[in-house]
Coordinates of C-alpha atoms in Angstrom, one line a residue:
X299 CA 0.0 0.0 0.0
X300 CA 2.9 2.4 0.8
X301 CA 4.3 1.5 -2.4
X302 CA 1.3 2.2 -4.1
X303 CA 1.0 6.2 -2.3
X304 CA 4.9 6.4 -3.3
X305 CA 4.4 5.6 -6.9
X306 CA 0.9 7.4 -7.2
X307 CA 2.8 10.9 -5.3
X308 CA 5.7 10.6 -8.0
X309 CA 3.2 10.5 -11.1
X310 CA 1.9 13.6 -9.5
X311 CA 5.4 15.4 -9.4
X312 CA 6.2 14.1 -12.6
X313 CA 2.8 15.9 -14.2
X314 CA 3.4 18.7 -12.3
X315 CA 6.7 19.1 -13.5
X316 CA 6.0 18.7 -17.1
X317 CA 3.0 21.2 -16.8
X318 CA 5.6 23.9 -15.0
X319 CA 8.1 23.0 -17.7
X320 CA 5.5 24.1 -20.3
X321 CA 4.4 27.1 -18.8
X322 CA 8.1 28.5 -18.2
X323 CA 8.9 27.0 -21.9
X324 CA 9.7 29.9 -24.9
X325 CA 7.0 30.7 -26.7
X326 CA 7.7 30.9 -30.3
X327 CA 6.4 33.3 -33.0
X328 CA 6.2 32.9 -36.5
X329 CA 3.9 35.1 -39.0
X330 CA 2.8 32.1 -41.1
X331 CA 1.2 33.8 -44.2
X332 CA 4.0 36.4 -44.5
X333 CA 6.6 33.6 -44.4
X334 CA 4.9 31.4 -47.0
X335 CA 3.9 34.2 -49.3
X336 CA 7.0 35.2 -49.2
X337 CA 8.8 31.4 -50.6
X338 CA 5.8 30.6 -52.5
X339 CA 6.0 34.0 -55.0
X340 CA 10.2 33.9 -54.9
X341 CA 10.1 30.0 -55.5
X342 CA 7.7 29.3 -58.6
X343 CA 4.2 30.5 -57.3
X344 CA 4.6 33.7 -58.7
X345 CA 4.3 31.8 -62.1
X346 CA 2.2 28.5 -61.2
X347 CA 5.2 26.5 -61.1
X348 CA 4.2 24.0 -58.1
X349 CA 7.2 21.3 -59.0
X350 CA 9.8 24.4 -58.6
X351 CA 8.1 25.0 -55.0
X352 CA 8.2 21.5 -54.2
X353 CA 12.0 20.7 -54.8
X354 CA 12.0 24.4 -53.1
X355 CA 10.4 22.6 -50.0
X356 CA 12.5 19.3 -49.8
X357 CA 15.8 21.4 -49.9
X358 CA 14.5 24.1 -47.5
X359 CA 13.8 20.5 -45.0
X360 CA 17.2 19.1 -45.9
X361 CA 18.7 22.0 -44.7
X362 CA 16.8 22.3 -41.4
X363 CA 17.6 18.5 -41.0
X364 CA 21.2 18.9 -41.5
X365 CA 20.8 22.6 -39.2
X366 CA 19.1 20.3 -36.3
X367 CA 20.8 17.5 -36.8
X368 CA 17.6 15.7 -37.3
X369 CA 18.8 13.0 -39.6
X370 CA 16.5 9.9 -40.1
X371 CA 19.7 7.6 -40.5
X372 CA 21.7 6.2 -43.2
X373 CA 20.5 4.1 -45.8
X374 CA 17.4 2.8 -44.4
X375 CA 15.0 5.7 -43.7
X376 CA 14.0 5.9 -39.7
X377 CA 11.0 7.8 -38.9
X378 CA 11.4 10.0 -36.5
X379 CA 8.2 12.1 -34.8
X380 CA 8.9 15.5 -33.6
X381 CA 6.4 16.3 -30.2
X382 CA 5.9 19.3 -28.2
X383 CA 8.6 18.4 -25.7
X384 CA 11.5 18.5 -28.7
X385 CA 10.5 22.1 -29.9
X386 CA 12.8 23.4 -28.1
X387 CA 13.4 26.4 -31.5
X388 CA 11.5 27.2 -34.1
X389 CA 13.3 25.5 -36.6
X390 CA 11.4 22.8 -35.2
X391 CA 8.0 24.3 -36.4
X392 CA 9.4 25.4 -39.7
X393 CA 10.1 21.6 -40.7
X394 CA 6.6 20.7 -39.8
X395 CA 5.0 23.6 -41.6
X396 CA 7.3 23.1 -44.7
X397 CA 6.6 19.4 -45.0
X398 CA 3.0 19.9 -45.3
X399 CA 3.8 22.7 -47.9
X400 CA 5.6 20.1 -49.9
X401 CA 3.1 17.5 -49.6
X402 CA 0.4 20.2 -50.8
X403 CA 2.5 21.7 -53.5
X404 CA 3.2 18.1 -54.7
X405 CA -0.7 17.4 -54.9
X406 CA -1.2 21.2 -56.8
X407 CA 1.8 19.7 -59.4
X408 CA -0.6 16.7 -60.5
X409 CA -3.4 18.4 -60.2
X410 CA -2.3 21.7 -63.1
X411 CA -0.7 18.9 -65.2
X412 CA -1.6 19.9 -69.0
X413 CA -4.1 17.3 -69.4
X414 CA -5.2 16.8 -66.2
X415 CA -4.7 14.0 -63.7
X416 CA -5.8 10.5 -64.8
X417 CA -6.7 8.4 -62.4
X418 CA -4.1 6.9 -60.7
X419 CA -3.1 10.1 -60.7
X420 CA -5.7 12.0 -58.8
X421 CA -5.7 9.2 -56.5
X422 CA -2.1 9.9 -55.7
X423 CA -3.3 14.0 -55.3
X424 CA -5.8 12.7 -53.0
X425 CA -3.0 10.9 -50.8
X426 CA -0.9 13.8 -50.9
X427 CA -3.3 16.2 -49.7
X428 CA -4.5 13.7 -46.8
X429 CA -0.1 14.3 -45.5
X430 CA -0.8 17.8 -45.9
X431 CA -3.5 18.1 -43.7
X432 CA -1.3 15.3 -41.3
X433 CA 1.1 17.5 -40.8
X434 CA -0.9 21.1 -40.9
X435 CA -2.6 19.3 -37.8
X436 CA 0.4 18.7 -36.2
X437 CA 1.7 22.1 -37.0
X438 CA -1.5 23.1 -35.4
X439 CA -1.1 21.6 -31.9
X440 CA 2.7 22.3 -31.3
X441 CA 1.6 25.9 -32.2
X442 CA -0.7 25.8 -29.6
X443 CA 1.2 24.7 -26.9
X444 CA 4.8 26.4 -28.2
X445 CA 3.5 29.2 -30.2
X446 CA 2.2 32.8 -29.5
X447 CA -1.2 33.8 -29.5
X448 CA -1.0 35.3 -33.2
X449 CA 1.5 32.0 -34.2
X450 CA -1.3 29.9 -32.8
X451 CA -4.5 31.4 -34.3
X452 CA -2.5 31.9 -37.9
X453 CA -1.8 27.6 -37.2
X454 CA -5.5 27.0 -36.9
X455 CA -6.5 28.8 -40.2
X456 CA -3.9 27.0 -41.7
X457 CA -5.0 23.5 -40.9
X458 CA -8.5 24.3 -41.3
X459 CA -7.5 26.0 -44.7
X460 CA -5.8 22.6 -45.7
X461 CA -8.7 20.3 -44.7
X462 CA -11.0 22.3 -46.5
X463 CA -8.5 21.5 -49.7
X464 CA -8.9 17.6 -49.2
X465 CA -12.6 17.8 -49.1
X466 CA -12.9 20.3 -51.8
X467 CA -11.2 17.8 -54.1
X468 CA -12.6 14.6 -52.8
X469 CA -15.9 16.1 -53.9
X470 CA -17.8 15.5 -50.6
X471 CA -18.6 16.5 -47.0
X472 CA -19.5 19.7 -48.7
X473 CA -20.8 21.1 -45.2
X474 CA -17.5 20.5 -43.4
X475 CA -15.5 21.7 -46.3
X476 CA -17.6 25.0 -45.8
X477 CA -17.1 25.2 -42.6
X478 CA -13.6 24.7 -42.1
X479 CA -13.0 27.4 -45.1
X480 CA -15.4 29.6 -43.4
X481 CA -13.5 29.3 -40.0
X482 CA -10.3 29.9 -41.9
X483 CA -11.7 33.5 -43.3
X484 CA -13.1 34.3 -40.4
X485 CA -9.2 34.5 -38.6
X486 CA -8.0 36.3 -41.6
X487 CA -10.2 38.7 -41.6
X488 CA -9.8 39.5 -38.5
X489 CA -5.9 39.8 -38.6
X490 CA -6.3 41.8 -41.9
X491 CA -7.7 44.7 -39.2
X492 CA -4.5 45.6 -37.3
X493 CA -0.7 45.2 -38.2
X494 CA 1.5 46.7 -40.9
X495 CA 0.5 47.4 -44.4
X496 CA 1.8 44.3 -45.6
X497 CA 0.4 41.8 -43.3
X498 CA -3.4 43.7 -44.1
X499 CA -2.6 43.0 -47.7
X500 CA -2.0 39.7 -47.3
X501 CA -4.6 38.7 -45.6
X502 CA -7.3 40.4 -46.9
X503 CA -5.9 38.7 -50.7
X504 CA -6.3 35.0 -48.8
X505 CA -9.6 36.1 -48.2
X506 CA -10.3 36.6 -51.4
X507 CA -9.3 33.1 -52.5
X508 CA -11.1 31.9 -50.5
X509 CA -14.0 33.4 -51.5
X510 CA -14.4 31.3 -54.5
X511 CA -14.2 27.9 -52.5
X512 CA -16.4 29.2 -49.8
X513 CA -19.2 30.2 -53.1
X514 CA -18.6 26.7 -54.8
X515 CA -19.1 24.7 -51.1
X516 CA -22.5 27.0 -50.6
X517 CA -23.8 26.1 -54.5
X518 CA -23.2 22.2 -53.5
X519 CA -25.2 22.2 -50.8
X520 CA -27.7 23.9 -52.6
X521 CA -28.1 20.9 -54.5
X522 CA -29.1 19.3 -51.3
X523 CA -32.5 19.8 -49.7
X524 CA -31.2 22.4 -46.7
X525 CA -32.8 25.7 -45.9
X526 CA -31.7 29.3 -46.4
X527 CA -31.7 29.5 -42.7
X528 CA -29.4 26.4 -42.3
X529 CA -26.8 27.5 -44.7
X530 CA -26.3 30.6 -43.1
X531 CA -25.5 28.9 -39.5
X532 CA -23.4 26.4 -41.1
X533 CA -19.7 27.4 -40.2
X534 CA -20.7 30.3 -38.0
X535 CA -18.9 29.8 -34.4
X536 CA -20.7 30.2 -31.5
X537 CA -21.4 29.3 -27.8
X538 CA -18.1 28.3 -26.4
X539 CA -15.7 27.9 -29.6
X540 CA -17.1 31.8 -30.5
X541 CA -16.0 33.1 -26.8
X542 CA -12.5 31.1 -27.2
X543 CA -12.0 32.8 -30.4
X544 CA -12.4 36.2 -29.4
X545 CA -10.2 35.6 -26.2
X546 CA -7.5 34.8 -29.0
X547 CA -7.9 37.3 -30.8
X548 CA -7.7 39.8 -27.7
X549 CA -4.4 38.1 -26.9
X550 CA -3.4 38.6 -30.3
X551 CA -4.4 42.7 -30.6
X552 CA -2.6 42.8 -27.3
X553 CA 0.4 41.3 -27.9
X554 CA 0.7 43.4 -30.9
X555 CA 0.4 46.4 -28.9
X556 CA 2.6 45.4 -26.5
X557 CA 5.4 45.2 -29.1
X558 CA 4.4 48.3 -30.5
X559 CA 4.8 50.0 -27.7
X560 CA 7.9 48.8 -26.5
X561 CA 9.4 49.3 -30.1
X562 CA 8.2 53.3 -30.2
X563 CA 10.4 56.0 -28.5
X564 CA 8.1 59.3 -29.7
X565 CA 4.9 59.2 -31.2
X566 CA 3.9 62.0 -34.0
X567 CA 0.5 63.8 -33.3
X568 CA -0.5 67.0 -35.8
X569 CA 3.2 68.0 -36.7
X570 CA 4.2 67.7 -32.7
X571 CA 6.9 64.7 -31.6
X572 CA 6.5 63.9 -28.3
X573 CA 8.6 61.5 -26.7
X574 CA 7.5 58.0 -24.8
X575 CA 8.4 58.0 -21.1
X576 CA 5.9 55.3 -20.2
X577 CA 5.3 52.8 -22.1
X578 CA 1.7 51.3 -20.0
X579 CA 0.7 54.9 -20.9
X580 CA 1.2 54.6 -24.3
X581 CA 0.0 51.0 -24.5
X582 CA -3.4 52.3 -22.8
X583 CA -3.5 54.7 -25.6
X584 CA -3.0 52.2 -28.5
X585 CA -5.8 50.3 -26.8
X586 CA -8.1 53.6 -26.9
X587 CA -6.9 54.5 -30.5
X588 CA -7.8 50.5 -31.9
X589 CA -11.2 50.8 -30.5
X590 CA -11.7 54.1 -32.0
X591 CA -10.7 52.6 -35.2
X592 CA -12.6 49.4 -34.7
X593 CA -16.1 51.9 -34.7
X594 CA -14.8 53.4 -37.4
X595 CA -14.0 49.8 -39.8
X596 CA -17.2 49.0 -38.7
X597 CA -19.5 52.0 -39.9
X598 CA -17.1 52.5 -43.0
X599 CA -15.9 50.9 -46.4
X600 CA -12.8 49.6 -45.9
X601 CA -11.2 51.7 -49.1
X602 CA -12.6 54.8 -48.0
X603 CA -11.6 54.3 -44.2
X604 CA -7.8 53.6 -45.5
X605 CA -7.0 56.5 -47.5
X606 CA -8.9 58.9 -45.0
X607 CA -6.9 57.5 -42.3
X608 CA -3.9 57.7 -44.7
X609 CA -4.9 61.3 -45.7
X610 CA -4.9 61.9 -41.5
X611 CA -1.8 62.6 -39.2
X612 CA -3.3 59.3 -37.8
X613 CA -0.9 57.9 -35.0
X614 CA -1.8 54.2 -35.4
X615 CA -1.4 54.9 -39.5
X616 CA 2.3 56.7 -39.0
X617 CA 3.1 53.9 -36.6
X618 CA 1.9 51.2 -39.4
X619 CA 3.9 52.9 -41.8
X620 CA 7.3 53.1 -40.4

């Protein structure tokens, strides 16, 4: 019986210890879109060219093997799984993230071949795409316990982005294709609102290709026999998933302003510089100036709100643009 308390008090420690360990572990940040944007336009996107991207992607992994020394062994390949406990750098993330952009760019090669994908072929696509949502999954939870907020959040639209691929092109489960699309706007979207220039633009351009998936899902399931009414909820988040998704996103905007303020020294206002001796102060005044802003994206058209707060000696707007 005292054997049994001993052994039963260690487990305890040992849970405890492993739940401290993650709690004082790094957290890791990594601005997804901006990071694939960038290799897919510089290696072959920019043109189509998904076989260019793909040899792209297994030499970007050999080097963060080689980098990690992460080897799977000579000769004979030994699979090796990476878990939450071996992230102990990013690099860690970047080969996860990068194999399921090779196993998706490797499905996109068969299926813009000139004549199409026979067969055999598109079951091989199929395959493919099934790894790519594997390891965008997996991408997914080790964001979530080693990423940021923003890292995390950007993970989940990711993963949902990539299962709504696989269903999409195994022509069924229309309604969870929709949704998972859907759920992926809905976090780009709300990114799009806040950061630089370039981060906006990108996500507001993976919205729009979404858009066509999201239209396509909607006219198949108008083929079925659901309501207006139904069609509308489906993919909406509510209850607890919509309250867990705003506390992200507040995590997100605040961690944003957190780095902002700690990266300004003097903040421009009507042709005055005034210098930043506090930074709290000045974060409680981002805070104030984004919910301002938030009325004003809200009661606006987008177009028209950016070039008036271009036109403006807008703080948030200077700050954006240097």
């Amino acid at each position: 019986m005292a054997k049994e308390n001993n052994s039963s008090a260690m487990d305890v420690d040992n849970q405890n210890s492993e739940s401290v360990d993650q709690i004082n572990s790094p957290r890791f940040s990594i601005n997804v879109l901006q990071l694939l944007k960038s290799a897919q336009m510089q290696h072959g996107l920019r043109f189509g060219d998904y076989a260019r991207y793909r040899r792209y992607c297994t030499a970007r992994l050999r080097r963060l093997y080689k980098s990690l020394k992460f080897t799977h062994g000579r000769g004979k390949y030994s699979k090796r799984a990476i878990t939450a406990s071996m992230v102990t750098e990013v690099r860690y993330l970047h080969v996860v993230l990068y194999t399921a952009e090779r196993a998706w760019s490797h499905a996109m090669e068969k299926k813009t071949l000139p004549d199409g994908p026979n067969a055999r072929q598109r079951g091989y696509l199929i395959g493919r795409l099934r790894k790519a949502v594997k390891w965008a999954t997996l991408f997914q939870d080790l964001c979530s316990i080693k990423g940021d907020s923003r890292t995390s959040l950007e993970a989940e639209a990711y993963a949902a982005y990539m299962r709504g691929n696989l269903l999409f092109e195994q022509d069924q489960n229309w309604e969870v294709a929709l949704k998972s699309f859907k759920s992926a706007r809905a976090v780009y979207e709300e990114l799009g609102k806040y950061g630089d220039l370039e981060n906006q633009v990108l996500c507001r351009e993976r919205v729009e290709e979404l858009e066509p998936s999201i239209r396509y899902c909607l006219h198949k399931i108008g083929e079925s026999n659901l309501q207006t009414s139904e069609l509308l909820r489906i993919g909406e988040m509510e209850g607890p998933a919509l309250d867990l998704f705003r506390a992200k996103l507040e995590a997100v905007m605040s961690e944003a302003r957190s780095q902002q303020a700690a990266s300004m020294t003097e903040f421009h206002w009507l042709g005055h510089r005034f210098p930043i001796s506090n930074a709290k102060t000045f974060n409680g005044f981002l805070i104030f100036c984004s919910s301002l802003l938030c009325v004003v994206y809200c009661l606006m058209d987008y177009d028209k709100y950016w070039s008036l707060m271009c036109n403006s000696n807008c703080l948030w707007v200077r700050g954006q643009q240097t």
